[in-house]
Short mmCIF file of C-alpha atoms in Angstrom, two decimals:
data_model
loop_
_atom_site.label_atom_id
_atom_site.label_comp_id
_atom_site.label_asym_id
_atom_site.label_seq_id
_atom_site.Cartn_x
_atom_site.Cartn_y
_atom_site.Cartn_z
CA UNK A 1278 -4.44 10.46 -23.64
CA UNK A 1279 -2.34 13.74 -24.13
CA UNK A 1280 -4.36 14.71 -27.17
CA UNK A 1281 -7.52 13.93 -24.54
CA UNK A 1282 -6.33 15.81 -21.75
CA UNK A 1283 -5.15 18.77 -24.53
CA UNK A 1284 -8.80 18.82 -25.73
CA UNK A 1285 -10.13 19.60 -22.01
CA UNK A 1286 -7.63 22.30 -21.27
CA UNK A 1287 -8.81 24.19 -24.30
CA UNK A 1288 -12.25 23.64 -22.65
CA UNK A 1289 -11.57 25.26 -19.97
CA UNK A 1290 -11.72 22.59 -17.64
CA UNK A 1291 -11.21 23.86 -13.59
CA UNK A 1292 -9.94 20.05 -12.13
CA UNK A 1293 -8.44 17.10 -14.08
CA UNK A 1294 -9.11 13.72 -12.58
CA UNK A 1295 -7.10 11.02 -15.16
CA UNK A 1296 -6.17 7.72 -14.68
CA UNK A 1297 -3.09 7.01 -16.48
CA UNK A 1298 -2.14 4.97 -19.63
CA UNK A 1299 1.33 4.46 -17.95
CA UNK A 1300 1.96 6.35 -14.21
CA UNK A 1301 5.31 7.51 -15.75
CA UNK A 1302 4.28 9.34 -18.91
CA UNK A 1303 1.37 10.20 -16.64
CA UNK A 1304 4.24 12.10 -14.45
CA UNK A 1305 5.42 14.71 -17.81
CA UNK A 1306 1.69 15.29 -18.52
CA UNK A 1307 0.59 16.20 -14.81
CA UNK A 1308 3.46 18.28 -14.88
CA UNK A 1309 2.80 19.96 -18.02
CA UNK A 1310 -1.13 20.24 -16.98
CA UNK A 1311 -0.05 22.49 -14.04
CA UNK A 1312 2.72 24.55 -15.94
CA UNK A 1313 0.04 25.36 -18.62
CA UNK A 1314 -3.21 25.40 -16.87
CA UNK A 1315 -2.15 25.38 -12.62
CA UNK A 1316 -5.04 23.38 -12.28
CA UNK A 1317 -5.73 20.73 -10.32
CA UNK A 1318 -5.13 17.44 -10.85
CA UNK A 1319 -6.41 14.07 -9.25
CA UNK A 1320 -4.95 10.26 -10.17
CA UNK A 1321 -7.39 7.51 -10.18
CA UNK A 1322 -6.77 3.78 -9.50
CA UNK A 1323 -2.81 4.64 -9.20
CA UNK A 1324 -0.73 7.08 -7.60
CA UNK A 1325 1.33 8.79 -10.29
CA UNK A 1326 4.75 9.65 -9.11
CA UNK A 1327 5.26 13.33 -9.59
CA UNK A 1328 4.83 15.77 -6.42
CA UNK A 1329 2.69 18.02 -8.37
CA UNK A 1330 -0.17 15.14 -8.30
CA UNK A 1331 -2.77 17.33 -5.70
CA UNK A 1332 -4.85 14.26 -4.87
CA UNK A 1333 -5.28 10.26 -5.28
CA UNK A 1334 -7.59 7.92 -4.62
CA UNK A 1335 -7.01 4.35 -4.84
CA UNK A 1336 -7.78 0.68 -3.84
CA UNK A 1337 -4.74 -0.33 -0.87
CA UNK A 1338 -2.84 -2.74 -3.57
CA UNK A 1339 -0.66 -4.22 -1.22
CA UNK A 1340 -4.09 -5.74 0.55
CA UNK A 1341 -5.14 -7.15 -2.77
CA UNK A 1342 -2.04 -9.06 -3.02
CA UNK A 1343 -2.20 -9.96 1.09
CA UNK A 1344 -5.88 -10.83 0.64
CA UNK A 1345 -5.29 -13.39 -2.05
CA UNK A 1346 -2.10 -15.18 -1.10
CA UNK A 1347 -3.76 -15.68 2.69
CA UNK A 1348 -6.51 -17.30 0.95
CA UNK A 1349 -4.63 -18.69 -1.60
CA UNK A 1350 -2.41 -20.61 1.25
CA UNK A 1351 -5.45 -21.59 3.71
CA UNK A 1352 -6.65 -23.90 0.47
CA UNK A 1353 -3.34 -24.63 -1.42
CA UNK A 1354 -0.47 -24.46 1.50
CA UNK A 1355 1.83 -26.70 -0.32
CA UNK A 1356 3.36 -27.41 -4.17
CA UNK A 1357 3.90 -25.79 -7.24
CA UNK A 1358 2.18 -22.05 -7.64
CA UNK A 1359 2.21 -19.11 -10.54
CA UNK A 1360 1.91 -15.53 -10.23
CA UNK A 1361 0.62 -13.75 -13.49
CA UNK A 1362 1.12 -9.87 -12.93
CA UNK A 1363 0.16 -6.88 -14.84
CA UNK A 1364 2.48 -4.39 -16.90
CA UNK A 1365 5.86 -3.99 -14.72
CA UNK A 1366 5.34 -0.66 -15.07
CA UNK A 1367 2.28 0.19 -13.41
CA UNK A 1368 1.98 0.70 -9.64
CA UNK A 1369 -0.79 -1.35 -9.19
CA UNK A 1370 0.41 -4.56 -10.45
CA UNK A 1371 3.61 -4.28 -8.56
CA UNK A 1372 2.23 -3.23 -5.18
CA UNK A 1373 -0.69 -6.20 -5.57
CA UNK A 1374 2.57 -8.86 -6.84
CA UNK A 1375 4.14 -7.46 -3.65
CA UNK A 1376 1.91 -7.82 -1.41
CA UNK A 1377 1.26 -11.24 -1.95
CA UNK A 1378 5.13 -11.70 -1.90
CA UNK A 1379 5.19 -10.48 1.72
CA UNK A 1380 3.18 -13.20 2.39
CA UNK A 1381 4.23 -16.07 0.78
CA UNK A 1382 8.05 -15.21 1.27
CA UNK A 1383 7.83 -17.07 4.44
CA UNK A 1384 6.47 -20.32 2.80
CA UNK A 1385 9.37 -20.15 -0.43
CA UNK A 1386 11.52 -20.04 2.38
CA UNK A 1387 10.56 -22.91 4.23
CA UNK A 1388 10.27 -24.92 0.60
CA UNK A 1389 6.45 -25.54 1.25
CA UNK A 1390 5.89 -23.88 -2.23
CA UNK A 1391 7.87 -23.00 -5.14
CA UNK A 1392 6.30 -20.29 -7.61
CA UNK A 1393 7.19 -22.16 -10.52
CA UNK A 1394 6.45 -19.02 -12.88
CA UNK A 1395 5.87 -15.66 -12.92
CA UNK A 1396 5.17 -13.12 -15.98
CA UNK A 1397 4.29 -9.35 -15.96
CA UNK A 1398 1.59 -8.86 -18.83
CA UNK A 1399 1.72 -5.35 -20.39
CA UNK A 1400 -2.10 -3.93 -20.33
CA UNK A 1401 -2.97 -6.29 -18.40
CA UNK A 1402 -3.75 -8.71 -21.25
CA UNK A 1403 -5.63 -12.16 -20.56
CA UNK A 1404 -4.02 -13.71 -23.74
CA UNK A 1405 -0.50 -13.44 -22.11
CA UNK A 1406 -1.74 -14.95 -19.11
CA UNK A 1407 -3.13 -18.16 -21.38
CA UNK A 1408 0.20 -18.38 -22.80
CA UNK A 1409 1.87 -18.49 -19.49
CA UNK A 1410 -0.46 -21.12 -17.82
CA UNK A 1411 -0.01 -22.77 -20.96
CA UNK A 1412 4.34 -23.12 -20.79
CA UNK A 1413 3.97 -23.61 -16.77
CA UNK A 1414 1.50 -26.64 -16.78
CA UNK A 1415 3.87 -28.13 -20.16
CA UNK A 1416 7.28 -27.55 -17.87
CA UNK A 1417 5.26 -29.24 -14.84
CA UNK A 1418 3.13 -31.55 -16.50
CA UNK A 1419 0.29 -30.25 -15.17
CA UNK A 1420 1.71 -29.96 -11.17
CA UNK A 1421 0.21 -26.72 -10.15
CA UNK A 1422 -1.61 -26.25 -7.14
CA UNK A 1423 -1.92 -22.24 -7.03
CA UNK A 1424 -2.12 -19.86 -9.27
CA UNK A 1425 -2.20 -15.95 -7.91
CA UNK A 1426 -3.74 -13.49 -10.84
CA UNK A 1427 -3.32 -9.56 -9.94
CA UNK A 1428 -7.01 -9.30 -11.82
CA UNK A 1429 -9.63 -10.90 -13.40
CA UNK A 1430 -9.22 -10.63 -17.02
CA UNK A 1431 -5.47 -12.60 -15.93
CA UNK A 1432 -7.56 -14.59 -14.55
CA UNK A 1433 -10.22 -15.52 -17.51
CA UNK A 1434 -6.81 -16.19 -19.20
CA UNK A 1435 -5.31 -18.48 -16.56
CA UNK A 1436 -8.77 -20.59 -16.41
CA UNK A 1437 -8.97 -20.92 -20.43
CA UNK A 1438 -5.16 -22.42 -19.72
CA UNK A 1439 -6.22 -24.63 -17.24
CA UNK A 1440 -9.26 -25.97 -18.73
CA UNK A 1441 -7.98 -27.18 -21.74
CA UNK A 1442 -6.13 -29.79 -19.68
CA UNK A 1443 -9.10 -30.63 -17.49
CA UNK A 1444 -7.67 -28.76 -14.83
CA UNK A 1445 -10.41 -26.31 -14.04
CA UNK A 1446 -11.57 -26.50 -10.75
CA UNK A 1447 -8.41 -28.78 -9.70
CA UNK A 1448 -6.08 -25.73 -9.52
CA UNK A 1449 -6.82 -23.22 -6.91
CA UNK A 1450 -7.17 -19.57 -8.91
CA UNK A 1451 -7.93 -15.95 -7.79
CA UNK A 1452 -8.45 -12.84 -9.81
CA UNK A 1453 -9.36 -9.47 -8.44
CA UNK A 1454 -12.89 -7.18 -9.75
CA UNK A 1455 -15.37 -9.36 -9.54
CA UNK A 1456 -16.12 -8.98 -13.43
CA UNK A 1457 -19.46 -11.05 -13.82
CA UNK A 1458 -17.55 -13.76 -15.37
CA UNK A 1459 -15.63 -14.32 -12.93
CA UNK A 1460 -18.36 -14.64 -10.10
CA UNK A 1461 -20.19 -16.96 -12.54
CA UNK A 1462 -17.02 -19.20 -12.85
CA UNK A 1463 -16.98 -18.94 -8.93
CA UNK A 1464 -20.55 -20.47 -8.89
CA UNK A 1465 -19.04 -23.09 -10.86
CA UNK A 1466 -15.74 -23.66 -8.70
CA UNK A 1467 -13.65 -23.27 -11.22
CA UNK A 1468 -12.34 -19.63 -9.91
CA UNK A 1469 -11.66 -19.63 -6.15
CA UNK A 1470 -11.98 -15.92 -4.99
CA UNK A 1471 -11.54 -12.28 -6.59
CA UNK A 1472 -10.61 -9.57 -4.56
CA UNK A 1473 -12.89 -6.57 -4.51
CA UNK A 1474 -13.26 -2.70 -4.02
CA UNK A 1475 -15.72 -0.25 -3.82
CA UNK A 1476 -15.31 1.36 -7.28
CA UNK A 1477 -18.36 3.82 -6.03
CA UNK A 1478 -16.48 4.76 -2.82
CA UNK A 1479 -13.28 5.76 -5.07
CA UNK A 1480 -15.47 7.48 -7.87
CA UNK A 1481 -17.23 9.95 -5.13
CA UNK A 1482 -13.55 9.98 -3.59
CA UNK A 1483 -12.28 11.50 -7.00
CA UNK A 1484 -15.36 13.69 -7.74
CA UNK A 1485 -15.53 15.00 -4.32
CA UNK A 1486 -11.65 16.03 -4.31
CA UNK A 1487 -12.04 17.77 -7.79
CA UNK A 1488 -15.38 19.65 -6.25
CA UNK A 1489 -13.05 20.87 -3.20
CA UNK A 1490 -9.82 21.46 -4.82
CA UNK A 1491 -11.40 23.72 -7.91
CA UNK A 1492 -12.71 25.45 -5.02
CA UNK A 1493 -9.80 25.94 -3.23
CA UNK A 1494 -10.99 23.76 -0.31
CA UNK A 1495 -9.13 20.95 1.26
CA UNK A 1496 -10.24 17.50 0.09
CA UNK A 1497 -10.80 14.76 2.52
CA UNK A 1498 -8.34 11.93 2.97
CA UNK A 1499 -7.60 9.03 4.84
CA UNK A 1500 -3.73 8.15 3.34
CA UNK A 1501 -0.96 9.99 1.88
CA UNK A 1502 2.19 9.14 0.25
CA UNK A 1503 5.72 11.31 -0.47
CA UNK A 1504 6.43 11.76 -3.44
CA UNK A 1505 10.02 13.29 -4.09
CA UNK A 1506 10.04 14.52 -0.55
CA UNK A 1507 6.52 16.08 -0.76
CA UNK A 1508 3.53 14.41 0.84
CA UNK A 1509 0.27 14.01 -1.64
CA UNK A 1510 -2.84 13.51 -0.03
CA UNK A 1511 -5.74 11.15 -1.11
CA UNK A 1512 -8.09 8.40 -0.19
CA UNK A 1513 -7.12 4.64 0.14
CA UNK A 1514 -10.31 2.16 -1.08
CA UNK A 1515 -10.33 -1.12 1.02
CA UNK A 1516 -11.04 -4.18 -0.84
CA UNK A 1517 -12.42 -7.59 0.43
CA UNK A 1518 -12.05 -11.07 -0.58
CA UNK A 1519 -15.41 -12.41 -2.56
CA UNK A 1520 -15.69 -16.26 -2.66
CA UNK A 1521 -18.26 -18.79 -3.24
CA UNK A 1522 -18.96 -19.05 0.00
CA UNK A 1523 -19.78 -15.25 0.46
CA UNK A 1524 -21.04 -14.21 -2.88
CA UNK A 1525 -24.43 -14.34 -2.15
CA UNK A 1526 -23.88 -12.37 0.40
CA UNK A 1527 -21.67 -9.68 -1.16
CA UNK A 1528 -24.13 -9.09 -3.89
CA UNK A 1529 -26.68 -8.29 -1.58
CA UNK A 1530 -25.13 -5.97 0.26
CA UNK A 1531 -23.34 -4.44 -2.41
CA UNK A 1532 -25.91 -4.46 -5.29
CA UNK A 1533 -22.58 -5.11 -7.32
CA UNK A 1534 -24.19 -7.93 -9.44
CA UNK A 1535 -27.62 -9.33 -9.86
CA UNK A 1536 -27.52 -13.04 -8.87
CA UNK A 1537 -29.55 -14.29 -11.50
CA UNK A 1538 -26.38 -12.56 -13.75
CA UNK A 1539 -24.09 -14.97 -11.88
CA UNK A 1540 -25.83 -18.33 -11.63
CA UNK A 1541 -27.79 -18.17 -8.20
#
């Protein structure tokens, strides 16, 4: 990504919008980007930490998280549950693993459930979630009732897991993007729900920001954060819970999907 972003300075590029390998190298090259070039620079899907970011747009993570465990409880309130996360590192699989934590808390408390496992998977990769589903159904012997995945490729992971003890559709699972897969394993019941944003809303977010910034206009916003005691700007995407119940629905209001792609 440095060699990338290298290759569009000497381009001559006016506004940078990048989302980040890893939000903490992504910090030394934002801050290299405006001691070099002083131009602009916009994060996309994360915030990255350094108070020389100019703009960010991004989906409200902690709802993700909020969104799924709420569901997650109305269907599965009691027993055994797992939480596969994405790499530790990134904001977006801690504030979505949080988030769902605010809500559950409450219910570990209490001793209605127990989250029996929980794994951070570094780039977000499904194969570590298989493994994990794998050792948490051999230490339970199969008791699982829940099982909260920060996305959907987690979630393709989880499912391969559960099916290969019979278990899909028996354990309640959640993802979040709406990948096609996933909405044709919902038409099956064997994936509960996956969270979704507007991915078009935060694209015009990001392109509209870089139009206004390069041109020395304000950007609009709805959010900010501070970062380092200085408050970045940006635009926080709202996300919605997709189920079978609503999918039909969603894809016709959204165009996301065609529903002969998904099984209706």
């Amino acid at each position: 990504q440095d060699a990338q972003v290298e290759a569009m300075l000497a381009q001559g590029i006016q506004a940078l919008i990048i989302i980040p390998v890893n939000i903490d190298s992504g910090r030394d090259l934002i801050e290299r980007v405006k001691r070099d070039a002083g131009i602009p620079v916009i994060s996309y899907n994360y915030v990255i930490p350094s108070p020389e970011l100019d703009y960010w747009t991004a989906r409200d993570n902690y709802l993700v998280g909020e969104i799924q465990a709420k569901q997650a409880l109305a269907q599965a309130p009691k027993g055994n549950w797992a939480i596969v996360s994405g790499p530790s590192g990134v904001d977006v699989a801690r504030q979505k693993t949080e988030g769902a934590m605010r809500v559950l808390q409450p219910f570990i408390d209490s001793g209605e459930i127990t989250i029996v496992s929980h794994e951070w998977h570094d780039a977000w990769r499904s194969e570590g979630a298989l493994a994990q589903i794998e050792n948490v159904l051999t230490k339970t012997d199969n008791n699982l009732q829940a099982i909260v995945a920060n996305e959907d490729g987690l979630a393709l992971g989880s499912l391969r897991a559960l099916t290969e003890q019979g278990l899909n559709g028996k354990v309640w699972l959640c993802g979040e993007d709406v990948f096609p897969e996933v909405a044709r394993e919902i038409v099956q019941g064997n994936i509960a729900m996956s969270a979704w944003t507007d991915l078009i809303q935060m694209g015009h977010s990001a392109a509209d920001a870089a139009f206004a910034l390069a041109q020395g206009q304000k950007p609009e916003g709805n959010d900010k954060v501070v970062i380092d005691g200085v408050e970045v700007p940006g635009m926080r995407i709202q996300s919605r819970g997709v189920d079978k119940e609503n999918l039909a629905e969603f894809l016709r209001l959204t165009d996301w999907l065609k529903p002969e792609d998904v099984g209706l």
